[in-house]
PDB file of C-alpha atoms and ligand atoms in Angstrom:
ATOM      1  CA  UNK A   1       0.000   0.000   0.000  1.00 47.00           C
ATOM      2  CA  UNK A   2       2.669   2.234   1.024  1.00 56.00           C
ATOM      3  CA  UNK A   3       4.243   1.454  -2.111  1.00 61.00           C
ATOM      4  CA  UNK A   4       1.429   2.269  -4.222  1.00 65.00           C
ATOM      5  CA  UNK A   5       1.502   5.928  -2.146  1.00 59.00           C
ATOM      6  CA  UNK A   6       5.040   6.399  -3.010  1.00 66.00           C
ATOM      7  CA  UNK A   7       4.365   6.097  -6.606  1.00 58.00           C
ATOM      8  CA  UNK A   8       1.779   8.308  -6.840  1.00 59.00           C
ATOM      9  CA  UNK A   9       3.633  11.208  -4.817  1.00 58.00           C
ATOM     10  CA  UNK A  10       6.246  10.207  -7.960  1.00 59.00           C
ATOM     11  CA  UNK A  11       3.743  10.473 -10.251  1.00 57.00           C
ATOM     12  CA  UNK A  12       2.696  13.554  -9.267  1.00 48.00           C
ATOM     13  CA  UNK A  13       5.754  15.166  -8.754  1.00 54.00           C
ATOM     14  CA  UNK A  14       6.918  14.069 -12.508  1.00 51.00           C
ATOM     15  CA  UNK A  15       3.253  15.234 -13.348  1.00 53.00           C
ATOM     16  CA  UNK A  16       4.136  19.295 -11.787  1.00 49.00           C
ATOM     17  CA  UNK A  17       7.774  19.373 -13.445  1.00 52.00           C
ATOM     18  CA  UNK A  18       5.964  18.767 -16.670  1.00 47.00           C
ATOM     19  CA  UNK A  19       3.445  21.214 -15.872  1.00 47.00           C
ATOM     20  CA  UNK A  20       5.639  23.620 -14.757  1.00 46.00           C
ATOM     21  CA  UNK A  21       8.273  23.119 -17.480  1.00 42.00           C
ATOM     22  CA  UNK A  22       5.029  23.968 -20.430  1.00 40.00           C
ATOM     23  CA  UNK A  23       4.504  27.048 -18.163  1.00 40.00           C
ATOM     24  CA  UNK A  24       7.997  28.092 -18.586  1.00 37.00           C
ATOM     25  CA  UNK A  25       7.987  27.317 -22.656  1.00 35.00           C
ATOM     26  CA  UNK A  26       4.630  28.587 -23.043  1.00 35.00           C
ATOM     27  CA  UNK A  27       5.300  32.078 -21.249  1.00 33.00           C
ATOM     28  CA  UNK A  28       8.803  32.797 -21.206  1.00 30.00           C
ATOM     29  CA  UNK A  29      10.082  30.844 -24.535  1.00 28.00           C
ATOM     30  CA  UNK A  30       6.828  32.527 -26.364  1.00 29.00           C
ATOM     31  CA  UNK A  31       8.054  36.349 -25.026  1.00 27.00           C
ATOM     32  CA  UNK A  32      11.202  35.623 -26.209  1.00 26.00           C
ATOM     33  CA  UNK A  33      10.187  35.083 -30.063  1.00 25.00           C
ATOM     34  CA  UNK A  34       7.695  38.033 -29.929  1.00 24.00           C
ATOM     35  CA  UNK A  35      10.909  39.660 -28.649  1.00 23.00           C
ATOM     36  CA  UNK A  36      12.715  38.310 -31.784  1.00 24.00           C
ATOM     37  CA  UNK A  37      10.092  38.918 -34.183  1.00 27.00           C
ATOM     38  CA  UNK A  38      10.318  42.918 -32.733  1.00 27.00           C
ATOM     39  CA  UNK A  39      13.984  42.868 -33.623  1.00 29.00           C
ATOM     40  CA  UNK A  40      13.457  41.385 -37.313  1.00 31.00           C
ATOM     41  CA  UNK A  41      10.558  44.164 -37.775  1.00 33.00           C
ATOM     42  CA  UNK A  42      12.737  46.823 -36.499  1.00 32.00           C
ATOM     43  CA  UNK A  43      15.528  45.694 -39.025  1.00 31.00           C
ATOM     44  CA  UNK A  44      13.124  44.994 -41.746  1.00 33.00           C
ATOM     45  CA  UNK A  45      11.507  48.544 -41.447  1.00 32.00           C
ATOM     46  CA  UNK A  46      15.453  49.878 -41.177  1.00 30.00           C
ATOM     47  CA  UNK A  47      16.204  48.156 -44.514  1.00 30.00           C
ATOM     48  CA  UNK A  48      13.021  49.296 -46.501  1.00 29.00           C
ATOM     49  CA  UNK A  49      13.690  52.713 -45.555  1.00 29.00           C
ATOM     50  CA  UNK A  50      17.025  52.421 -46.350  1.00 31.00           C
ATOM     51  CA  UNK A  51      16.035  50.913 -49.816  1.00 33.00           C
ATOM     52  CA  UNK A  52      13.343  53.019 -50.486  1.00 36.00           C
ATOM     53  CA  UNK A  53      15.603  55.894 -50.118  1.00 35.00           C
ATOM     54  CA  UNK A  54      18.403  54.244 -52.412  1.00 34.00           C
ATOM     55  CA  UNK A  55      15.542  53.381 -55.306  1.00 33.00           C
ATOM     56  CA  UNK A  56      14.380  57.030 -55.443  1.00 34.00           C
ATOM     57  CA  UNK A  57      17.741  58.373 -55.760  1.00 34.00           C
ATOM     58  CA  UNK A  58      18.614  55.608 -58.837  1.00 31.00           C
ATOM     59  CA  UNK A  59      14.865  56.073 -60.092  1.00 33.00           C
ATOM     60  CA  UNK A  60      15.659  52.200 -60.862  1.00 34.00           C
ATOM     61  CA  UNK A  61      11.937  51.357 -59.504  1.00 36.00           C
ATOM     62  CA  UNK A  62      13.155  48.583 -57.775  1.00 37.00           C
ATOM     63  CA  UNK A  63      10.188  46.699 -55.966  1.00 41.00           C
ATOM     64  CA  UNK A  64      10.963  47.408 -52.303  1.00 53.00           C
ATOM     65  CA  UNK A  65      12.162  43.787 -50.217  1.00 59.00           C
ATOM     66  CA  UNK A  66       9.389  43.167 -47.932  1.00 63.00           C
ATOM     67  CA  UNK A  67      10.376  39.555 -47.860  1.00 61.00           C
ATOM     68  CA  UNK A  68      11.038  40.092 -43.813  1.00 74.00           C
ATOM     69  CA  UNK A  69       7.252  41.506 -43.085  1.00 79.00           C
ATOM     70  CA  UNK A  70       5.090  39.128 -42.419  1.00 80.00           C
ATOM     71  CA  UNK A  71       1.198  38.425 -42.817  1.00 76.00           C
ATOM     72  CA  UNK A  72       1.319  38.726 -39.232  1.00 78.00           C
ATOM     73  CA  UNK A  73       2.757  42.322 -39.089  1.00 86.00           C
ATOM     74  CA  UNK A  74       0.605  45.335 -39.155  1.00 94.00           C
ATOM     75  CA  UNK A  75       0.443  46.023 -43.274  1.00 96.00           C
ATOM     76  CA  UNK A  76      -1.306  49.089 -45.174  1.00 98.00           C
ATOM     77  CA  UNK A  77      -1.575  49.741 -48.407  1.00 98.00           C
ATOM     78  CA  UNK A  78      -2.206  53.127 -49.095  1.00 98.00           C
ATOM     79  CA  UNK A  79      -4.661  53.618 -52.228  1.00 98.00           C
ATOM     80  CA  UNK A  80      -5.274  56.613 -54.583  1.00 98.00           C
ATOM     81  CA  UNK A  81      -8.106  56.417 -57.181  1.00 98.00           C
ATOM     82  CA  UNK A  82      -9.376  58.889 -59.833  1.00 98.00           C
ATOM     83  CA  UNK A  83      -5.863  60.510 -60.831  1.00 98.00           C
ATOM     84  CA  UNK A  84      -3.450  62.120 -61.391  1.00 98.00           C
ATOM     85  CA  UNK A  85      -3.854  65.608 -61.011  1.00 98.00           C
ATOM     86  CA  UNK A  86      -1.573  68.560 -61.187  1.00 98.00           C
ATOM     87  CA  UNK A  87      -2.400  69.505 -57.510  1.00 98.00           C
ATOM     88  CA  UNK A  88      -4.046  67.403 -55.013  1.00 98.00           C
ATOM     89  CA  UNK A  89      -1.895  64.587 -56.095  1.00 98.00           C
ATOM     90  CA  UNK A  90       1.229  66.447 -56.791  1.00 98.00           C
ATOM     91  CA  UNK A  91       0.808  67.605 -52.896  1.00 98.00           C
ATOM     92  CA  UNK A  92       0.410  63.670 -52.132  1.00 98.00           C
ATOM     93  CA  UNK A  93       3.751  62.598 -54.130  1.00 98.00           C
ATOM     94  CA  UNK A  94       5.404  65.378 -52.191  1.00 98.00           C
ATOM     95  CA  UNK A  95       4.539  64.331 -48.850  1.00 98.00           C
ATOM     96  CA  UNK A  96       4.459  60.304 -49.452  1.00 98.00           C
ATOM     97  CA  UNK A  97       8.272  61.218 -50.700  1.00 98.00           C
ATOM     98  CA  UNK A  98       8.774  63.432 -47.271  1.00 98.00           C
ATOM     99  CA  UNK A  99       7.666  60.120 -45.196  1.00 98.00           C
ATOM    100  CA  UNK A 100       9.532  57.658 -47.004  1.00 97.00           C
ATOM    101  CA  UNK A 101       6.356  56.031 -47.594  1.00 98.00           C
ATOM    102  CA  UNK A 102       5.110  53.547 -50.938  1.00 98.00           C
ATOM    103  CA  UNK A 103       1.559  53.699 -51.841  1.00 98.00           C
ATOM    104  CA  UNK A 104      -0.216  52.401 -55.001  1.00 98.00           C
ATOM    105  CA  UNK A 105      -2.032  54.637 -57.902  1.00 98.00           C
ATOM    106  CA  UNK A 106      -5.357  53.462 -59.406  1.00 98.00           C
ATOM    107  CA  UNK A 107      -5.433  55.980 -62.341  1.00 98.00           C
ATOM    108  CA  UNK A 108      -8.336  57.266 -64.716  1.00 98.00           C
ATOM    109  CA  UNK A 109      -6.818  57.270 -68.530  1.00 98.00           C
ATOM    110  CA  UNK A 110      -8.557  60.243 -69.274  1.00 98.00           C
ATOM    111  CA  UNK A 111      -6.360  62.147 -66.304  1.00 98.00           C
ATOM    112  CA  UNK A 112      -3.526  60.124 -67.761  1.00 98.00           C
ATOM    113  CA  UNK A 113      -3.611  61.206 -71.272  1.00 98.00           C
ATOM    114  CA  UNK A 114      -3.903  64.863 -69.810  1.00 98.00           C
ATOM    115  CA  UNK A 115      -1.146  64.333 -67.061  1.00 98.00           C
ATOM    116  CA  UNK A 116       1.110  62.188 -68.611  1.00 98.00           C
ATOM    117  CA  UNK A 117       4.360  63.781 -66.301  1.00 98.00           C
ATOM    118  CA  UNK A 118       2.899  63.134 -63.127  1.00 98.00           C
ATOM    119  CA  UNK A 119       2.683  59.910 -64.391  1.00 98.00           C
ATOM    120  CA  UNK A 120       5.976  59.580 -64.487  1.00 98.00           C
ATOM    121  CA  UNK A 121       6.520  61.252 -61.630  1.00 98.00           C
ATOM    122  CA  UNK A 122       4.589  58.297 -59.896  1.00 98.00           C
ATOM    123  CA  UNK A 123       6.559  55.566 -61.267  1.00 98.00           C
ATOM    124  CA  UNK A 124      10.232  57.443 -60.994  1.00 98.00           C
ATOM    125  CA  UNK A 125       9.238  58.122 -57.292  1.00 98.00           C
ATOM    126  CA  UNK A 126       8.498  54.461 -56.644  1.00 98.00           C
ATOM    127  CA  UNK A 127       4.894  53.944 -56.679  1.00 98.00           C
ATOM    128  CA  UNK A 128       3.098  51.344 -57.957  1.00 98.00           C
ATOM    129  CA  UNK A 129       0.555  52.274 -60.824  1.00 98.00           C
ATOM    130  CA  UNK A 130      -2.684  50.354 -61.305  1.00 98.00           C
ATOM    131  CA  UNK A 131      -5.760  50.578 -63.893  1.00 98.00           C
ATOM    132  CA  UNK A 132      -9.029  52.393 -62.507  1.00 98.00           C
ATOM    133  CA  UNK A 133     -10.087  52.199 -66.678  1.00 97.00           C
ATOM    134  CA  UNK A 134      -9.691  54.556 -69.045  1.00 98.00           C
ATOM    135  CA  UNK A 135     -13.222  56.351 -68.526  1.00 97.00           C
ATOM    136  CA  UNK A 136     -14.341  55.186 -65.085  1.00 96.00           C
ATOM    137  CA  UNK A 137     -16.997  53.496 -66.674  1.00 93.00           C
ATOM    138  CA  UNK A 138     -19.223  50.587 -64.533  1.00 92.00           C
ATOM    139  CA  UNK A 139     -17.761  47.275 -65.829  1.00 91.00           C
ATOM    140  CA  UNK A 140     -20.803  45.608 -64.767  1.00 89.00           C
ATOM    141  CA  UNK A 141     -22.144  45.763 -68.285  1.00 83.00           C
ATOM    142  CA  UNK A 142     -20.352  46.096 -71.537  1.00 83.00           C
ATOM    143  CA  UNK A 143     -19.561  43.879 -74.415  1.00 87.00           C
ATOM    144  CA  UNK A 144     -16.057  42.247 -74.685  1.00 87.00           C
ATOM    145  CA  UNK A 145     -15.314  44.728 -77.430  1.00 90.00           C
ATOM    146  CA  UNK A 146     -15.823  47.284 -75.156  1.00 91.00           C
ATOM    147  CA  UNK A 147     -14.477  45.937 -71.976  1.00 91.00           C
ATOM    148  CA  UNK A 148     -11.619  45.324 -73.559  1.00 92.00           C
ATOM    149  CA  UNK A 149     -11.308  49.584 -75.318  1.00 94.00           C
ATOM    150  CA  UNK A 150     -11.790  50.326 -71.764  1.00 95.00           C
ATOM    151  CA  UNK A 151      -9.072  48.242 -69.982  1.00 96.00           C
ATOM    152  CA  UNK A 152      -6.850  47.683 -73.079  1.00 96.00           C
ATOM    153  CA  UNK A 153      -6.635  50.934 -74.042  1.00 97.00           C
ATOM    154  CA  UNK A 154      -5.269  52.381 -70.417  1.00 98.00           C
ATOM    155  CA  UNK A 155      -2.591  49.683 -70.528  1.00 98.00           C
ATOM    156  CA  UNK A 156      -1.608  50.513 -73.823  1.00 98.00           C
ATOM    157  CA  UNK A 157      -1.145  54.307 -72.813  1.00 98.00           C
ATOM    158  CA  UNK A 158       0.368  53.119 -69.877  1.00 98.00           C
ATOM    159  CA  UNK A 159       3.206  51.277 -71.694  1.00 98.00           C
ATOM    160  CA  UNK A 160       3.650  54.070 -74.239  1.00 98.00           C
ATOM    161  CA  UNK A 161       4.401  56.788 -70.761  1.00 98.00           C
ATOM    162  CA  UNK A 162       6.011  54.088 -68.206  1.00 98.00           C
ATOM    163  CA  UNK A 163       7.521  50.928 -70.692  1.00 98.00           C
ATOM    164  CA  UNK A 164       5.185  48.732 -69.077  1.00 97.00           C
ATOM    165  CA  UNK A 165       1.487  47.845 -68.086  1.00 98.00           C
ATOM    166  CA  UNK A 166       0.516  47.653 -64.586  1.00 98.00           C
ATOM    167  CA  UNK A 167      -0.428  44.409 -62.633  1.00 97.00           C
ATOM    168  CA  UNK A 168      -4.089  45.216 -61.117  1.00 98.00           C
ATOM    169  CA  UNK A 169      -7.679  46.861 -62.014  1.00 97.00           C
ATOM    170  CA  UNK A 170      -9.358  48.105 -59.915  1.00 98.00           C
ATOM    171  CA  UNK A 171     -13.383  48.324 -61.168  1.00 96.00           C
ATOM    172  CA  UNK A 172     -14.576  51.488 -60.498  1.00 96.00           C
ATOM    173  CA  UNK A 173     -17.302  52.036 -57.809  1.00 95.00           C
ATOM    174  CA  UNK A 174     -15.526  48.675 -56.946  1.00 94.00           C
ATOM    175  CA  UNK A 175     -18.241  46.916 -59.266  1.00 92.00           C
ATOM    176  CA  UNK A 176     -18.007  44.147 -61.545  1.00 89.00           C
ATOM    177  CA  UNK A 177     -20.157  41.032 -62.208  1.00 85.00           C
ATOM    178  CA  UNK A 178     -17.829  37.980 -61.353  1.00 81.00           C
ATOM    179  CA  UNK A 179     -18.873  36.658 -64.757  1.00 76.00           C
ATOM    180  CA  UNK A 180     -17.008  39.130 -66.863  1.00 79.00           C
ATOM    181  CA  UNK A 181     -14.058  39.458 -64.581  1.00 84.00           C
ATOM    182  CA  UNK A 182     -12.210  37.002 -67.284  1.00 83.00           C
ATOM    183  CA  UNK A 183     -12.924  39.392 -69.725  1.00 85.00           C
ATOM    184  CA  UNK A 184     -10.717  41.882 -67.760  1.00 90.00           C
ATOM    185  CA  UNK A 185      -7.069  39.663 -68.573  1.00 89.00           C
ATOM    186  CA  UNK A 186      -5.438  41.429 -65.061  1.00 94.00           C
ATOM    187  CA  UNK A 187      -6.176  40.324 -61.207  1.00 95.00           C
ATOM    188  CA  UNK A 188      -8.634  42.602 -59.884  1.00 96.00           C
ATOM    189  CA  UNK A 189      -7.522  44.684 -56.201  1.00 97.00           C
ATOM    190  CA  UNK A 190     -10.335  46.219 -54.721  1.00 97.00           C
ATOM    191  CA  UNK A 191      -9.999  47.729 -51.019  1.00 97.00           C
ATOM    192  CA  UNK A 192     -11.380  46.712 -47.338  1.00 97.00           C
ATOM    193  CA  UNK A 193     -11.172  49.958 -45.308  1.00 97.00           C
ATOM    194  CA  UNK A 194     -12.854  53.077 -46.790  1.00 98.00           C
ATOM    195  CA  UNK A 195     -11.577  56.519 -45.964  1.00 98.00           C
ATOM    196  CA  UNK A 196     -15.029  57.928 -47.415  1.00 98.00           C
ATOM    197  CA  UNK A 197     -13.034  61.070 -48.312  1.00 98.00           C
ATOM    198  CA  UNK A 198     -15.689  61.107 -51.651  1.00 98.00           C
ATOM    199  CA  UNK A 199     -18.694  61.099 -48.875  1.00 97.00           C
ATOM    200  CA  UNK A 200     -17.193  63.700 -46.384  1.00 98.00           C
ATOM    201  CA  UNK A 201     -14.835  66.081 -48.586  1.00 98.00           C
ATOM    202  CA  UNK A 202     -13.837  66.738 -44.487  1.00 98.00           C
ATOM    203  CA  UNK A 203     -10.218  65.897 -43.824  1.00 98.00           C
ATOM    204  CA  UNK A 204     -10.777  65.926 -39.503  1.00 98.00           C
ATOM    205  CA  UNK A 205     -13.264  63.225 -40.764  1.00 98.00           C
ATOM    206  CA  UNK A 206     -11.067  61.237 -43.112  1.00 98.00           C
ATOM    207  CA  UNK A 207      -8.883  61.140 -40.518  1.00 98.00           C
ATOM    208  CA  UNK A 208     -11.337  59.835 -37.823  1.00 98.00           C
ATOM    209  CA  UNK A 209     -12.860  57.626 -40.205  1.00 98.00           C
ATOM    210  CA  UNK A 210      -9.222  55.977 -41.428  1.00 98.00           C
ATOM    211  CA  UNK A 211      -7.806  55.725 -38.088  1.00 98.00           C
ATOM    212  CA  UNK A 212     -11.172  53.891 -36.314  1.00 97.00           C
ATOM    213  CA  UNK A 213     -11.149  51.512 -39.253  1.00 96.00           C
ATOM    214  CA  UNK A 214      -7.969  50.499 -39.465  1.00 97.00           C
ATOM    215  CA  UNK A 215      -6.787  47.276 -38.850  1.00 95.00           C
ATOM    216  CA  UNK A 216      -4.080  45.021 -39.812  1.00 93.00           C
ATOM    217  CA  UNK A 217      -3.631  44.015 -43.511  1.00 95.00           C
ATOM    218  CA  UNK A 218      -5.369  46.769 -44.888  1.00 97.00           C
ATOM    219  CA  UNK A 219      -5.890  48.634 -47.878  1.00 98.00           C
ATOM    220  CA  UNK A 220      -7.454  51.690 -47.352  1.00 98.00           C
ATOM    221  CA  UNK A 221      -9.062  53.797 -50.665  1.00 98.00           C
ATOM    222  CA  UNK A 222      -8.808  57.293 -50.785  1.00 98.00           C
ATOM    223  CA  UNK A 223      -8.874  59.801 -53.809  1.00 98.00           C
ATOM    224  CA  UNK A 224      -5.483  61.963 -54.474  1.00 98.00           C
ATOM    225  CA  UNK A 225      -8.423  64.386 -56.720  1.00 98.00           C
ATOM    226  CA  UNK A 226      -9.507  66.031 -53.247  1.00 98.00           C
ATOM    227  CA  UNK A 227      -7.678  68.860 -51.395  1.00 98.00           C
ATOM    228  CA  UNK A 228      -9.619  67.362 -47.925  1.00 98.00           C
ATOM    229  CA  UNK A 229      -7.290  64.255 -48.535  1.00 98.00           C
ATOM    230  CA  UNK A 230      -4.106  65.733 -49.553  1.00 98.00           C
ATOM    231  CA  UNK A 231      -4.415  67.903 -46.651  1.00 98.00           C
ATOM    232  CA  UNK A 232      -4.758  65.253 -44.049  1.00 98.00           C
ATOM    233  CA  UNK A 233      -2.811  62.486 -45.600  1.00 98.00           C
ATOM    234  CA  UNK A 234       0.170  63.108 -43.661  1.00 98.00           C
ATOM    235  CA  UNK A 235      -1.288  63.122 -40.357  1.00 98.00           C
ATOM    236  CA  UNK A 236      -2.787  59.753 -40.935  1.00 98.00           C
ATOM    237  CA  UNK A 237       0.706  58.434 -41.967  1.00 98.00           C
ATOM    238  CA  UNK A 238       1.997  59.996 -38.910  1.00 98.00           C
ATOM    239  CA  UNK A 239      -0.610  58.078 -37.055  1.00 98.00           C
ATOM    240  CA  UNK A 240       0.125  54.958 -38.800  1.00 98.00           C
ATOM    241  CA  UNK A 241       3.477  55.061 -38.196  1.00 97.00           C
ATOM    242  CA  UNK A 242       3.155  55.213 -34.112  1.00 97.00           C
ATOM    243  CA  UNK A 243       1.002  52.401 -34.146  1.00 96.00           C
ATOM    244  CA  UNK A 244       3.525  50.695 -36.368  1.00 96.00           C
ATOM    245  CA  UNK A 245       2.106  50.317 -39.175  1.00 97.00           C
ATOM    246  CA  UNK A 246       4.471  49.020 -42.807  1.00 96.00           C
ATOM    247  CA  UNK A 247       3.300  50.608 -45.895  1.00 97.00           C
ATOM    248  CA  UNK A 248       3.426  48.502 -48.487  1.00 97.00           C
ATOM    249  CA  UNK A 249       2.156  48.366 -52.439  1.00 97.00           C
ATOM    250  CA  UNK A 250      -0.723  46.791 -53.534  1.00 98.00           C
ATOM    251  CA  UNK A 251       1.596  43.924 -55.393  1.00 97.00           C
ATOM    252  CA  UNK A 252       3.730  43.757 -52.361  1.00 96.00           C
ATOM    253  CA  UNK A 253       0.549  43.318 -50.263  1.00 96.00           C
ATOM    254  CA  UNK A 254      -0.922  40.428 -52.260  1.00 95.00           C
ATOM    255  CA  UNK A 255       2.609  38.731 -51.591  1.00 94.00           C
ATOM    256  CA  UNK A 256       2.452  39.030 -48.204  1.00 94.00           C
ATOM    257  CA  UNK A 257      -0.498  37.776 -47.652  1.00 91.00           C
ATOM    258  CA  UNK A 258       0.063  35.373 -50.285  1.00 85.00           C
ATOM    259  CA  UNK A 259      -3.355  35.751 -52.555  1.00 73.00           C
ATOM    260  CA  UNK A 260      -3.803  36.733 -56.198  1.00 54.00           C
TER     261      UNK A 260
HETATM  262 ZN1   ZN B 301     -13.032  55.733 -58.989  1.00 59.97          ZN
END
């Protein structure tokens, strides 16, 4: 009996070491990689801004190496449809440039054809450029023939400017019948926070409305045709940036989280 007593004290004994040794890899072993993973973000970030920096000063438009941010990580992609413009998204190149940050172009081709060196601006500062159609016209209906005028000929004008054709389309109003989306030839990239700069034209409320959405893996849509969002823009990056935020393309974002 005694015996039986002496192994169960054993058993329990060998039962709290056990315990007490999945404590210690569950809470201190665990701190320690989030520890790690801090340090590999913090060098990561260093490195992007150092390439970043490096790829604006060769105008080489080198994709930026994100290949140390992971799905995990807090990732943005910053998202301006309806241009370019000489002014509102002029001021928006100027100040993405300012905070080292990349952000991805969904352009119009009739601002294109009428803008075609902020266009180049766009690319030669590092930014990615996407289709938003040549005529903003809803791709929900159509025939091929025209479908294809309306995407085909942006990406034509696009490789005549730039010497290439961007990756994504964007639909405007975000609208497309999942039908026709063949009929497009190029992954579509829509968005899944709204800054609903076109609703409030009211940059205090862009701001609000960007910053209570936000979440990570987002890509936020805004419009670089407003003053309201060139004006605020900056602040919101600011914002982003405290609570750690990597800005990334709409390409690089895809990667990341490894769809498309
Ligand atoms: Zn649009």
């Amino acid at each position: 009996m005694s015996k039986h007593i002496s192994l169960i004290l054993i058993g329990c004994i060998v039962l709290l070491m056990l315990g007490a040794g999945l404590y210690y890899y569950q809470n201190v072993l665990a701190e320690q990689s989030v520890t790690v993973d801090h340090n590999k973000n913090a060098t990561s970030s260093k490195k992007i801004t150092q390439q970043s920096t490096s790829e604006r000063k060769l105008h080489e438009n080198k994709k930026t190496d994100h290949t140390n941010i992971k799905a995990s990580d807090n990732i943005v992609a910053l998202t301006f449809d309806d241009g370019p413009n000489t002014t509102s998204t002029k001021k928006i190149l100027e100040i993405l440039k300012r905070q080292n940050v990349q952000a991805t172009f969904f352009m119009v081709g009739t601002q294109v054809e009428k803008n075609e060196a902020m266009v180049k601006q766009v690319k030669e500062e590092g930014h990615e450029i996407a289709s938003h159609t040549y005529s903003h016209k809803n791709l929900m209906t159509g025939t091929s023939a025209e479908i294809e005028k309306e995407v085909g000929d942006l990406n034509r004008l696009f490789k005549r400017i730039t010497g290439s054709e961007p990756k994504y389309l964007r639909p405007p109003f975000g609208v497309y019948d999942t039908y026709n989306r063949e009929k497009f030839g190029m992954p579509i990239a829509l968005w899944n926070e709204d800054s609903q700069d076109w609703v409030s034209r009211d940059s205090e409320k862009i701001k609000t409305q960007v910053l209570n959405a936000i979440r990570p893996q987002s890509v936020v849509l805004f419009h670089d045709i407003y003053a309201e969002t060139a004006a605020v823009i900056e602040s919101i990056i600011e914002s982003l940036k405290e609570k750690n935020y990597h800005f990334v393309s709409v390409t690089d974002y895809y990667k990341i989280i490894k769809i498309n």
